[in-house]
Short mmCIF file of C-alpha atoms and ligand atoms in Angstrom, two decimals:
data_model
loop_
_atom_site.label_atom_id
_atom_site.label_comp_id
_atom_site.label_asym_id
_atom_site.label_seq_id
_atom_site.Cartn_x
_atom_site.Cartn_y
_atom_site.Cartn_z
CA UNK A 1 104.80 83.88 108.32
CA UNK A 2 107.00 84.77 105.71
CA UNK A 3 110.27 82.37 106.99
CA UNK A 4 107.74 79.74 106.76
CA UNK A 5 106.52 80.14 103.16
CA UNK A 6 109.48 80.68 102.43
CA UNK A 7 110.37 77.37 103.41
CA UNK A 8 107.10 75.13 102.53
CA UNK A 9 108.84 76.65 99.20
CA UNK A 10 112.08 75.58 99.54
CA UNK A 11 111.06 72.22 100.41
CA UNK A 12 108.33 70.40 97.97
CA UNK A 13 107.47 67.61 100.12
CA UNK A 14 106.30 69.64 103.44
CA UNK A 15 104.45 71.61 100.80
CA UNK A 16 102.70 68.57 99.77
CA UNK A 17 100.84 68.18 102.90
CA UNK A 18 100.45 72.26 103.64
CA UNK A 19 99.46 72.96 100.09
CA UNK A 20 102.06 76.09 99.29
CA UNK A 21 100.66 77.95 96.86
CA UNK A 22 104.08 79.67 97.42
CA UNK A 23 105.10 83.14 98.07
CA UNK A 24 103.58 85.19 95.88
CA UNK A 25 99.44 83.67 95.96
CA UNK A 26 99.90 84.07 99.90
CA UNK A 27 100.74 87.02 99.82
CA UNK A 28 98.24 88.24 97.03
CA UNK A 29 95.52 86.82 99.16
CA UNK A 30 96.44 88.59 102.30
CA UNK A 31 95.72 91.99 101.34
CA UNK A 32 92.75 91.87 99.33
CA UNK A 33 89.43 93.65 100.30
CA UNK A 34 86.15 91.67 99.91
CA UNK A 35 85.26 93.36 97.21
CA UNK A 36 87.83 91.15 95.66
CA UNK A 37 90.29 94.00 94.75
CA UNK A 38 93.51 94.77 96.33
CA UNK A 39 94.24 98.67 95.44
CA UNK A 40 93.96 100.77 92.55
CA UNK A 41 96.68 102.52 90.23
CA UNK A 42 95.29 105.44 88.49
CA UNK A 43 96.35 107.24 85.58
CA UNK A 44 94.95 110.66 84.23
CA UNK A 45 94.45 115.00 84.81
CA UNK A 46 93.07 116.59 87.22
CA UNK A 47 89.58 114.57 87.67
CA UNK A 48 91.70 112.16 89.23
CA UNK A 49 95.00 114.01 90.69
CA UNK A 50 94.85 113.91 94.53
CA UNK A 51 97.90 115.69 95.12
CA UNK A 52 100.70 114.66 92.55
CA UNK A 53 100.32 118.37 91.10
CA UNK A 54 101.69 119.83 94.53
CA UNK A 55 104.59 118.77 94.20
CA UNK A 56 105.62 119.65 90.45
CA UNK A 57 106.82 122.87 89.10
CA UNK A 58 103.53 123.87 87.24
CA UNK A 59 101.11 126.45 87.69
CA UNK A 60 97.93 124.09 87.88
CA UNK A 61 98.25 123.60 92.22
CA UNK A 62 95.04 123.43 94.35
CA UNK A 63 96.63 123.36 97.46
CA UNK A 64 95.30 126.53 99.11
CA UNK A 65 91.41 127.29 100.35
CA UNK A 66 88.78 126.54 99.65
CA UNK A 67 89.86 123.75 97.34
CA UNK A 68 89.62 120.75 99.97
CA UNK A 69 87.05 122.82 102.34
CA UNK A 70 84.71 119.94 102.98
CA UNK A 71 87.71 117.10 102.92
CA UNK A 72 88.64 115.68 105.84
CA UNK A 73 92.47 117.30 105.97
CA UNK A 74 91.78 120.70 104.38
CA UNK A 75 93.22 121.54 100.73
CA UNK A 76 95.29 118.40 99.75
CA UNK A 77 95.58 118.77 95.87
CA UNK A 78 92.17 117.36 94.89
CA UNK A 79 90.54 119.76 92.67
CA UNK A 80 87.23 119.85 94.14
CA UNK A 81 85.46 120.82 97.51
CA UNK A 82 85.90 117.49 98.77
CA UNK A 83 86.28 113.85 98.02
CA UNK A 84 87.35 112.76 94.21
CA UNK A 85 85.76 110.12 92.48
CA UNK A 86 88.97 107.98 92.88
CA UNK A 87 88.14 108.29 97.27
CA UNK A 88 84.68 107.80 96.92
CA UNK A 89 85.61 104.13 94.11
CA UNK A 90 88.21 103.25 97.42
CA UNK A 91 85.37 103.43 99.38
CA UNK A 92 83.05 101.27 97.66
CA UNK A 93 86.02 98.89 97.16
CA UNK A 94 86.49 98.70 100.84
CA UNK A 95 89.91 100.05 99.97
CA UNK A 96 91.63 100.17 103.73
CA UNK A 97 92.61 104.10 103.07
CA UNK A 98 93.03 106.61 100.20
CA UNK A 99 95.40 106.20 98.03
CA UNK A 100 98.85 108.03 97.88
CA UNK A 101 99.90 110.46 95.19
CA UNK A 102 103.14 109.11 93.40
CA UNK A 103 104.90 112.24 94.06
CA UNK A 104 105.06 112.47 97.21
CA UNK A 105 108.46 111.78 98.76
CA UNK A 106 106.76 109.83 101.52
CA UNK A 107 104.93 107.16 98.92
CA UNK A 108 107.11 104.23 99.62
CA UNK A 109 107.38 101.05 101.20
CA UNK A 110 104.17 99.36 102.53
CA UNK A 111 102.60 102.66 101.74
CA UNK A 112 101.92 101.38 97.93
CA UNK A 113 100.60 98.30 98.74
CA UNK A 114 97.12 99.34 97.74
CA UNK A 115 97.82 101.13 94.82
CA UNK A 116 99.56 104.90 93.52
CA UNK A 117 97.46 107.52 91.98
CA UNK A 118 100.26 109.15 89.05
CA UNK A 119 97.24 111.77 87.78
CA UNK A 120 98.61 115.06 87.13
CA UNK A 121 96.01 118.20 86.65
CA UNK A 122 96.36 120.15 83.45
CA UNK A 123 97.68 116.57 81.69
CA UNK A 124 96.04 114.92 78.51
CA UNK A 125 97.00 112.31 76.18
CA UNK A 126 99.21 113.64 74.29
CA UNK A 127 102.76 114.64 75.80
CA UNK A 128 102.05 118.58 75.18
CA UNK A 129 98.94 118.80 76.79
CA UNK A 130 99.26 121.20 79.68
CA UNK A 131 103.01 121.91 79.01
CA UNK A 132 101.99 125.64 79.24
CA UNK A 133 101.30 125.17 82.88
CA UNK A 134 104.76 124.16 83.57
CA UNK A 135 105.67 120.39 84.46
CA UNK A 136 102.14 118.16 84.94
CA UNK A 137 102.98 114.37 84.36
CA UNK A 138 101.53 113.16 80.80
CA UNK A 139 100.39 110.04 80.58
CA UNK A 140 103.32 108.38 79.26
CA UNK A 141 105.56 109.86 82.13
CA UNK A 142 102.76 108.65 84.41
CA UNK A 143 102.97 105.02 83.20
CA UNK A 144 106.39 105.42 82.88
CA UNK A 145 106.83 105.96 86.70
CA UNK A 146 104.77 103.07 87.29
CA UNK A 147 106.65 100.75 85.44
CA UNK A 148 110.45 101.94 86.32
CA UNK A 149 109.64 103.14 90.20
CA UNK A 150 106.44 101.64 91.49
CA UNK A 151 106.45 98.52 90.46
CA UNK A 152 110.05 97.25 91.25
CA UNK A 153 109.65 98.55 94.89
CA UNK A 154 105.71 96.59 94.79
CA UNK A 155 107.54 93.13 93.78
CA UNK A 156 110.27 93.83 96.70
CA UNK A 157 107.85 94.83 99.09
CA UNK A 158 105.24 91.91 98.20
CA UNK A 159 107.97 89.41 97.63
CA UNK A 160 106.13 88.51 94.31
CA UNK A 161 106.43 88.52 90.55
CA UNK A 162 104.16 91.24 89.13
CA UNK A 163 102.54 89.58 86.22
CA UNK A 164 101.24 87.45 89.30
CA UNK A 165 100.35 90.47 91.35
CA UNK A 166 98.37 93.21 89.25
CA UNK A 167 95.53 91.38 88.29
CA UNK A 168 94.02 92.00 91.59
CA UNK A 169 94.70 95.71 91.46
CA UNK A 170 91.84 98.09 89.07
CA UNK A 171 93.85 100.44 86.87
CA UNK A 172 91.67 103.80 86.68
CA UNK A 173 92.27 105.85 83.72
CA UNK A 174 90.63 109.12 83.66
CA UNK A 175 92.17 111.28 80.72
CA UNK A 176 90.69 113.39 77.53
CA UNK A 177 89.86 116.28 78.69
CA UNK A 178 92.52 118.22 78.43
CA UNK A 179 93.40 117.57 75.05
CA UNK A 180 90.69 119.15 74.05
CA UNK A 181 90.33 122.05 76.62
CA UNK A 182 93.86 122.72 76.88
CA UNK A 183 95.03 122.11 73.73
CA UNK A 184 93.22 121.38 70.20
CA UNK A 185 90.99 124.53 72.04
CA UNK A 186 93.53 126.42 73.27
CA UNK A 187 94.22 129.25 73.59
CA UNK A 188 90.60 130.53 74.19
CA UNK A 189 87.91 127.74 73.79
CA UNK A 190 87.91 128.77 70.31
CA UNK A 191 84.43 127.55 68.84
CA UNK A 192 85.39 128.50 65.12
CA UNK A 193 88.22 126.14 65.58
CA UNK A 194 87.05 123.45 62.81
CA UNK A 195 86.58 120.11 64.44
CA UNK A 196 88.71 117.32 62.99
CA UNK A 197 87.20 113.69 63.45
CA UNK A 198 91.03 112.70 63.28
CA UNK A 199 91.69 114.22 66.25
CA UNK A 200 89.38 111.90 68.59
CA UNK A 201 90.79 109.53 66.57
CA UNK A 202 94.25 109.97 67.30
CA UNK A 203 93.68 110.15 71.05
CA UNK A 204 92.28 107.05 71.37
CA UNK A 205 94.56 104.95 69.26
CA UNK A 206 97.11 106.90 71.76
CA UNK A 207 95.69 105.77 74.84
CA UNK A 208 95.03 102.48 73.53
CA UNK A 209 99.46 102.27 72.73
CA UNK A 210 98.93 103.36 76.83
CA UNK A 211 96.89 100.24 78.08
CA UNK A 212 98.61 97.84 76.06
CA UNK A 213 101.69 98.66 77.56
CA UNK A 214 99.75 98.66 81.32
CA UNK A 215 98.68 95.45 80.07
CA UNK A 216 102.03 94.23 79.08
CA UNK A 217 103.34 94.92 82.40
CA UNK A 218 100.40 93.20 84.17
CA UNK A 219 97.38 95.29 84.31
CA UNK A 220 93.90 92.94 83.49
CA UNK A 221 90.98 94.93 85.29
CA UNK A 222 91.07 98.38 83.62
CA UNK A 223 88.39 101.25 84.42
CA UNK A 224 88.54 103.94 81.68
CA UNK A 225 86.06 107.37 82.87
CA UNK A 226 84.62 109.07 79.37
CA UNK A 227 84.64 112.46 79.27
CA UNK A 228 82.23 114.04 80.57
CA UNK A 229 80.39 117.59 78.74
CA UNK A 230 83.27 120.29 79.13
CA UNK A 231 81.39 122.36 76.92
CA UNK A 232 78.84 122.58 79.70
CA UNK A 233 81.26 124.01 82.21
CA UNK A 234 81.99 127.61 83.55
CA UNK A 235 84.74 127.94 82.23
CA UNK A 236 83.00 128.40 78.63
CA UNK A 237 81.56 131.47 79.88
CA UNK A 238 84.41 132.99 81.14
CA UNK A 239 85.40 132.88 77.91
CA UNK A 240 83.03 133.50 75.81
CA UNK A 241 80.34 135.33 78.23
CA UNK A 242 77.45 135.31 75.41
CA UNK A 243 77.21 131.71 75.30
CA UNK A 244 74.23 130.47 76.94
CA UNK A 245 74.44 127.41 77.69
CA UNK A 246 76.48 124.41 76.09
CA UNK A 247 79.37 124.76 73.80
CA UNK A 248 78.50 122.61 71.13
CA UNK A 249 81.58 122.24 69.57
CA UNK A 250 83.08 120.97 72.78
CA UNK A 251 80.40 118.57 73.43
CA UNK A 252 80.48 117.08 69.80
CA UNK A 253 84.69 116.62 70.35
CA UNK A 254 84.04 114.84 73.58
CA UNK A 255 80.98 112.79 71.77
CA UNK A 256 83.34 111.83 69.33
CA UNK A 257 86.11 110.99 71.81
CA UNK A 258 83.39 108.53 73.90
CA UNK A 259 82.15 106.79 70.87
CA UNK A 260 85.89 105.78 69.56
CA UNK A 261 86.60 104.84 73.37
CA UNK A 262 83.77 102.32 73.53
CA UNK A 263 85.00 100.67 69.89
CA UNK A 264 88.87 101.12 71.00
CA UNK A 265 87.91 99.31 74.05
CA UNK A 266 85.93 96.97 72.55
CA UNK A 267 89.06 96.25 69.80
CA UNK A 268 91.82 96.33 72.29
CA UNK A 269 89.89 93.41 74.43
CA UNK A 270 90.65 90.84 71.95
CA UNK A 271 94.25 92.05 71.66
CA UNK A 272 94.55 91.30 75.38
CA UNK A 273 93.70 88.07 76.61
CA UNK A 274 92.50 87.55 80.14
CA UNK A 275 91.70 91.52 80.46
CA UNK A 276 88.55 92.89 81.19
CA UNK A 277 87.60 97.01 80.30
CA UNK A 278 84.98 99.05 81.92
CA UNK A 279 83.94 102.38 80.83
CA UNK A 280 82.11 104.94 83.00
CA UNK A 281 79.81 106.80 81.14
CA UNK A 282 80.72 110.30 82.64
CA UNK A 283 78.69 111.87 80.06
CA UNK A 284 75.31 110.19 80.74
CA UNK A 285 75.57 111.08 84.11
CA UNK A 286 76.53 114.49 84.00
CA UNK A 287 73.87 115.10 81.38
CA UNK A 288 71.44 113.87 83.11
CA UNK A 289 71.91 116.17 86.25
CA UNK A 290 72.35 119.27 83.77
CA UNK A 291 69.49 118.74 82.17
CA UNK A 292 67.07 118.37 85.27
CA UNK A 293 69.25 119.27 88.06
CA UNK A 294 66.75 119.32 91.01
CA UNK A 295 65.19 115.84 89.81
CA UNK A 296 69.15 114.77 91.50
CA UNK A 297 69.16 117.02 94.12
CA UNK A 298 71.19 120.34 92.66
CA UNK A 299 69.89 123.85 92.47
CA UNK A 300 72.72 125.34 90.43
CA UNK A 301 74.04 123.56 86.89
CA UNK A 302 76.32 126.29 85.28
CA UNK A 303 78.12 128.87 88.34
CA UNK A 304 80.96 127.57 89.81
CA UNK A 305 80.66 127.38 93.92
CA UNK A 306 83.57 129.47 94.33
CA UNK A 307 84.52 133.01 92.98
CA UNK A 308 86.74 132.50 90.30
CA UNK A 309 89.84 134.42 89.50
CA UNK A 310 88.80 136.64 86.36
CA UNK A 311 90.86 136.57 82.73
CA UNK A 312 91.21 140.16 83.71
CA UNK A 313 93.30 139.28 86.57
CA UNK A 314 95.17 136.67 84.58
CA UNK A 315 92.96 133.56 85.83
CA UNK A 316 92.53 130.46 83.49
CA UNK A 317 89.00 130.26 84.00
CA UNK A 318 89.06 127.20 86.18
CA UNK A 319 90.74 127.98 89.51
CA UNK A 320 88.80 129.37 92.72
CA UNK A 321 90.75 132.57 93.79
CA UNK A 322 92.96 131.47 96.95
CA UNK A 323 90.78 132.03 100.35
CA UNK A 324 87.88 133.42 97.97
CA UNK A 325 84.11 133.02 98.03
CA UNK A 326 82.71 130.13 98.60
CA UNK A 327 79.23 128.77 98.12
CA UNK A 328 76.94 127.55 100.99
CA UNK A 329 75.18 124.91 100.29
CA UNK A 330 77.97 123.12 98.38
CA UNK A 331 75.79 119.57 97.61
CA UNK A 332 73.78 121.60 95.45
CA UNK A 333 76.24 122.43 93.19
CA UNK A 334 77.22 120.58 89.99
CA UNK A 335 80.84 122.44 89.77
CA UNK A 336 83.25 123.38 92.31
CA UNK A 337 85.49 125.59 90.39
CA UNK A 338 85.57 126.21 86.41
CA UNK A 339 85.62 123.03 85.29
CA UNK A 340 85.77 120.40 88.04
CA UNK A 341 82.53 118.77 89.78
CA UNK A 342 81.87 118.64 93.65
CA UNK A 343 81.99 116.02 95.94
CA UNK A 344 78.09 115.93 95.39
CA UNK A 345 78.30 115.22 91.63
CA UNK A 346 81.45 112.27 92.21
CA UNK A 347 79.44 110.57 94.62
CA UNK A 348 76.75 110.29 92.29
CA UNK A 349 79.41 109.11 89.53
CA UNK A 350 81.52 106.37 91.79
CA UNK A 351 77.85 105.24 92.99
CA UNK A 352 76.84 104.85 89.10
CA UNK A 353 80.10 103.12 88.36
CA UNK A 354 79.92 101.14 90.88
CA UNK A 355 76.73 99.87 90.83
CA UNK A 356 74.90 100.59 88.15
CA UNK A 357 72.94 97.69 86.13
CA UNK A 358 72.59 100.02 82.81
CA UNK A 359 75.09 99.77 80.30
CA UNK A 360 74.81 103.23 79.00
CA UNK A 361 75.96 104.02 82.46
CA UNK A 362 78.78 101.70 83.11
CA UNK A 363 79.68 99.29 80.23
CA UNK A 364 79.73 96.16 79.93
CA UNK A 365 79.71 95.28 83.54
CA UNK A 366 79.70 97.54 86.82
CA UNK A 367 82.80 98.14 88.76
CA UNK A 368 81.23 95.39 91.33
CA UNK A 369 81.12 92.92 89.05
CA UNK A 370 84.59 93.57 87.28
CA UNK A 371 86.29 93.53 91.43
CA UNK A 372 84.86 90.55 91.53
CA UNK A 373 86.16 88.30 88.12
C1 LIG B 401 107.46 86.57 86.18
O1 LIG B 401 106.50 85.65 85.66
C2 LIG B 401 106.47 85.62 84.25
C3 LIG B 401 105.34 84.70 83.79
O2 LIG B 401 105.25 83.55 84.56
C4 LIG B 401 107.84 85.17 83.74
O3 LIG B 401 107.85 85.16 82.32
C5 LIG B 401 108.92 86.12 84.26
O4 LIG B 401 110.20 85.67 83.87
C6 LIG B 401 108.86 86.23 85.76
N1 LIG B 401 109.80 87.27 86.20
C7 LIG B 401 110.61 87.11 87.24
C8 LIG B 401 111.49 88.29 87.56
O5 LIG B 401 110.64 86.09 87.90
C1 LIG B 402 89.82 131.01 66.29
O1 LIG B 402 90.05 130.08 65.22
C2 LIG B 402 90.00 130.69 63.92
C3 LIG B 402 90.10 129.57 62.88
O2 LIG B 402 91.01 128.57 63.25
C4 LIG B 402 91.12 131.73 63.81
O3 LIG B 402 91.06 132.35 62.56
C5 LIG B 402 90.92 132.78 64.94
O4 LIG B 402 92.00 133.68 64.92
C6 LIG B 402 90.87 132.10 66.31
N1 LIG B 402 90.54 133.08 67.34
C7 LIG B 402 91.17 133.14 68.51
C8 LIG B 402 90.71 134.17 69.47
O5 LIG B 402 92.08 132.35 68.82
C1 LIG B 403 96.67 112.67 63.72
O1 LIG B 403 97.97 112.12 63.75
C2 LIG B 403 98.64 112.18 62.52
C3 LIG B 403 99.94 111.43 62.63
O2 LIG B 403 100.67 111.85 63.73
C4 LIG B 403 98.84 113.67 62.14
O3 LIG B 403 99.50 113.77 60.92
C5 LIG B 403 97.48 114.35 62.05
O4 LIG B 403 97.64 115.72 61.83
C6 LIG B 403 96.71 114.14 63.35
N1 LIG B 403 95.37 114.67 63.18
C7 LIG B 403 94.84 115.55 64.03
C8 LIG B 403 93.48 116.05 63.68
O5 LIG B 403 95.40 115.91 65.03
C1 LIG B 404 75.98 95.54 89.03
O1 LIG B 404 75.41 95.00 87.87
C2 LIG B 404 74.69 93.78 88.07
C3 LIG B 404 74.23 93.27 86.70
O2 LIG B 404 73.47 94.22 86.02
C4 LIG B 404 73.55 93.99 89.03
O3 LIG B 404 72.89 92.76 89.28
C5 LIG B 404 74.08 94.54 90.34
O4 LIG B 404 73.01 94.82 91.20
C6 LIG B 404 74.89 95.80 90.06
N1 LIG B 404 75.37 96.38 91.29
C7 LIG B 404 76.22 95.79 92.16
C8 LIG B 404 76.61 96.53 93.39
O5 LIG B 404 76.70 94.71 91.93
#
């Protein structure tokens, strides 16, 4: 197969009666899903990490029980009960398998072909994000790895000029949350902390420096995930165990992020010609099961399913204490752990971003329609 393209190639006039479209659209062709998409590179913290972390000197690792309980091959990185929303997009892509973690020594070869998640837990968008935890990829390691390792062996192993080659891949960035959490926040949530409109600002001129350079290398179909409430989750209340409910300061940073998103987005577009941005309102849909949980099919909005490991014992309020407590009924949960949703809440977000026909869910298109362009 190859030999012979090589030659219809080599030799214009048998290519006039076999129509080459060469090398590279052959092989482009071969290995995409109906869906229209061939893989997906993925970019971001832990929402989106499937296993990068566990193999980095940092002290952000899921790789012990019950993280992974209800996935098919036990604790694997992910930091939730189950399936991340990144598994459950493959799946609606008709992705042929999940795919690989960048840092895994065995990510090579026809392995990439569909696509490299780089996400590293505990990262943001700024390069000090999550440097307390140790080493966790920022985002411009991540795309830096992309660009200087992944994509040199993706030409060899494709036979094909990138620029030619990426459009056909979705790149899934899933990023924010940190910055705030783990860092304008730090070290304790701190609501007094006054909230600088700068700030959001300054993240998302970052990340748009980010996607032009994904761009520049290739990238056209790109899925950006909004952050979702973080001052809804546990880990607020291990912190500061008066608070109710919400932590409005939180919420208002993350508001502020989302809006400048959708308008950096929106900008960046016409900077980019050809590309094509979809943001998932992870937000919306999170609010929406908060605020009337059983009208979506979850009992419990605020505990985390597993026992977490107390500030008193030196815990971050996020991680599940290794081979702890676990919750039973784990679907009707909203979060696993501190801070990360179950399986239960990402199918309902990969379903929404998938499919979803209203744009304050998905915007401007759904993830169906952008596979498809
Ligand atoms: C890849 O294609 C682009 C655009 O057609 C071209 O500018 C670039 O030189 C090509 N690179 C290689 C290594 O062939
Ligand atoms: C919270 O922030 C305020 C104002 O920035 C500061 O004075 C206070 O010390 C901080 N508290 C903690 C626990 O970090
Ligand atoms: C935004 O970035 C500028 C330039 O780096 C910096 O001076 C400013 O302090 C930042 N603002 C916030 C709120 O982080
Ligand atoms: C995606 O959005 C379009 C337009 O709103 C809608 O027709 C379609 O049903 C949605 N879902 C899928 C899977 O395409």
């Amino acid at each position: 197969m190859e030999i012979k393209l090589l030659l219809l190639c080599l030799f214009p006039l048998a290519s006039f009666f076999l129509q080459c479209n060469c090398h590279c659209a052959a092989s482009k062709k071969k290995g995409t899903a109906a869906s229209g998409i061939r893989g997906m590179f993925v970019f971001g913290s832990s929402l989106v990490d499937n296993g990068n972390n566990n193999f980095l000197q940092n002290k952000a690792k899921v790789n012990y029980l019950p993280y992974g309980i209800d996935f098919p091959y036990g604790p694997s990185g992910r930091y939730t009960n189950g399936k991340n929303v990144i598994d459950l997009l493959g799946e609606q892509l008709q992705l042929p398998g999940l795919i690989p973690p960048f840092a895994d020594p065995s990510t090579k070869a026809s392995k990439i072909v569909h696509g490299v998640n780089f996400a590293s837990g505990g990262s943001g968008i700024l390069d000090d994000t999550g440097s307390f935890l140790g080493h966790v990829y920022s985002l411009t390691e991540q795309i830096n790895k992309f660009e200087e390792v992944t994509l040199p062996e993706l030409e060899a192993e494709l036979g094909c000029n990138s620029t030619h080659l990426l459009s056909k891949y979705l790149f899934v960035v899933g990023v924010g949350g940190n910055d705030y959490t783990f860092n304008y926040f730090r070290p304790s949530l701190n609501g007094s902390t006054i909230l600088d409109q700068g700030f959001a600002s300054n993240l998302t001129n970052s990340l748009s420096q980010h996607l032009k350079k994904l761009y520049s290398l290739g990238g056209r179909k790109f899925v950006l995930m909004s952050l979702y409430p973080i001052g809804c989750i546990p880990m607020v209340k291990s912190f500061k165990p008066k608070q109710k409910f919400c932590l409005r300061e939180l919420n208002l940073g993350v508001r502020q992020f989302n809006t400048q998103l959708k308008s950096t987005a929106d900008a960046i577009k016409e900077q980019m010609p050809g590309s094509n941005i979809v943001i998932v309102n992870q937000y919306k849909i999170i609010m929406d099961i908060i605020k009337d949980p059983s009208s979506k099919g979850f009992k419990d909005a605020k505990r985390a399913c597993c026992d977490l490991i107390p500030l008193s014992e030196g815990g971050n309020g996020v991680s599940c204490r290794k081979g702890g407590n676990v919750c039973g009924d784990r679907n009707a949960y909203v979060y696993f752990d501190g801070l990360h949703p179950t399986e239960a809440v990402n199918v309902h977000i990969a379903n929404k971003a998938f499919s979803s026909y209203l744009k304050n869910e998905v915007y401007p298109i759904n993830v169906s329609q952008l596979a498809k362009l």
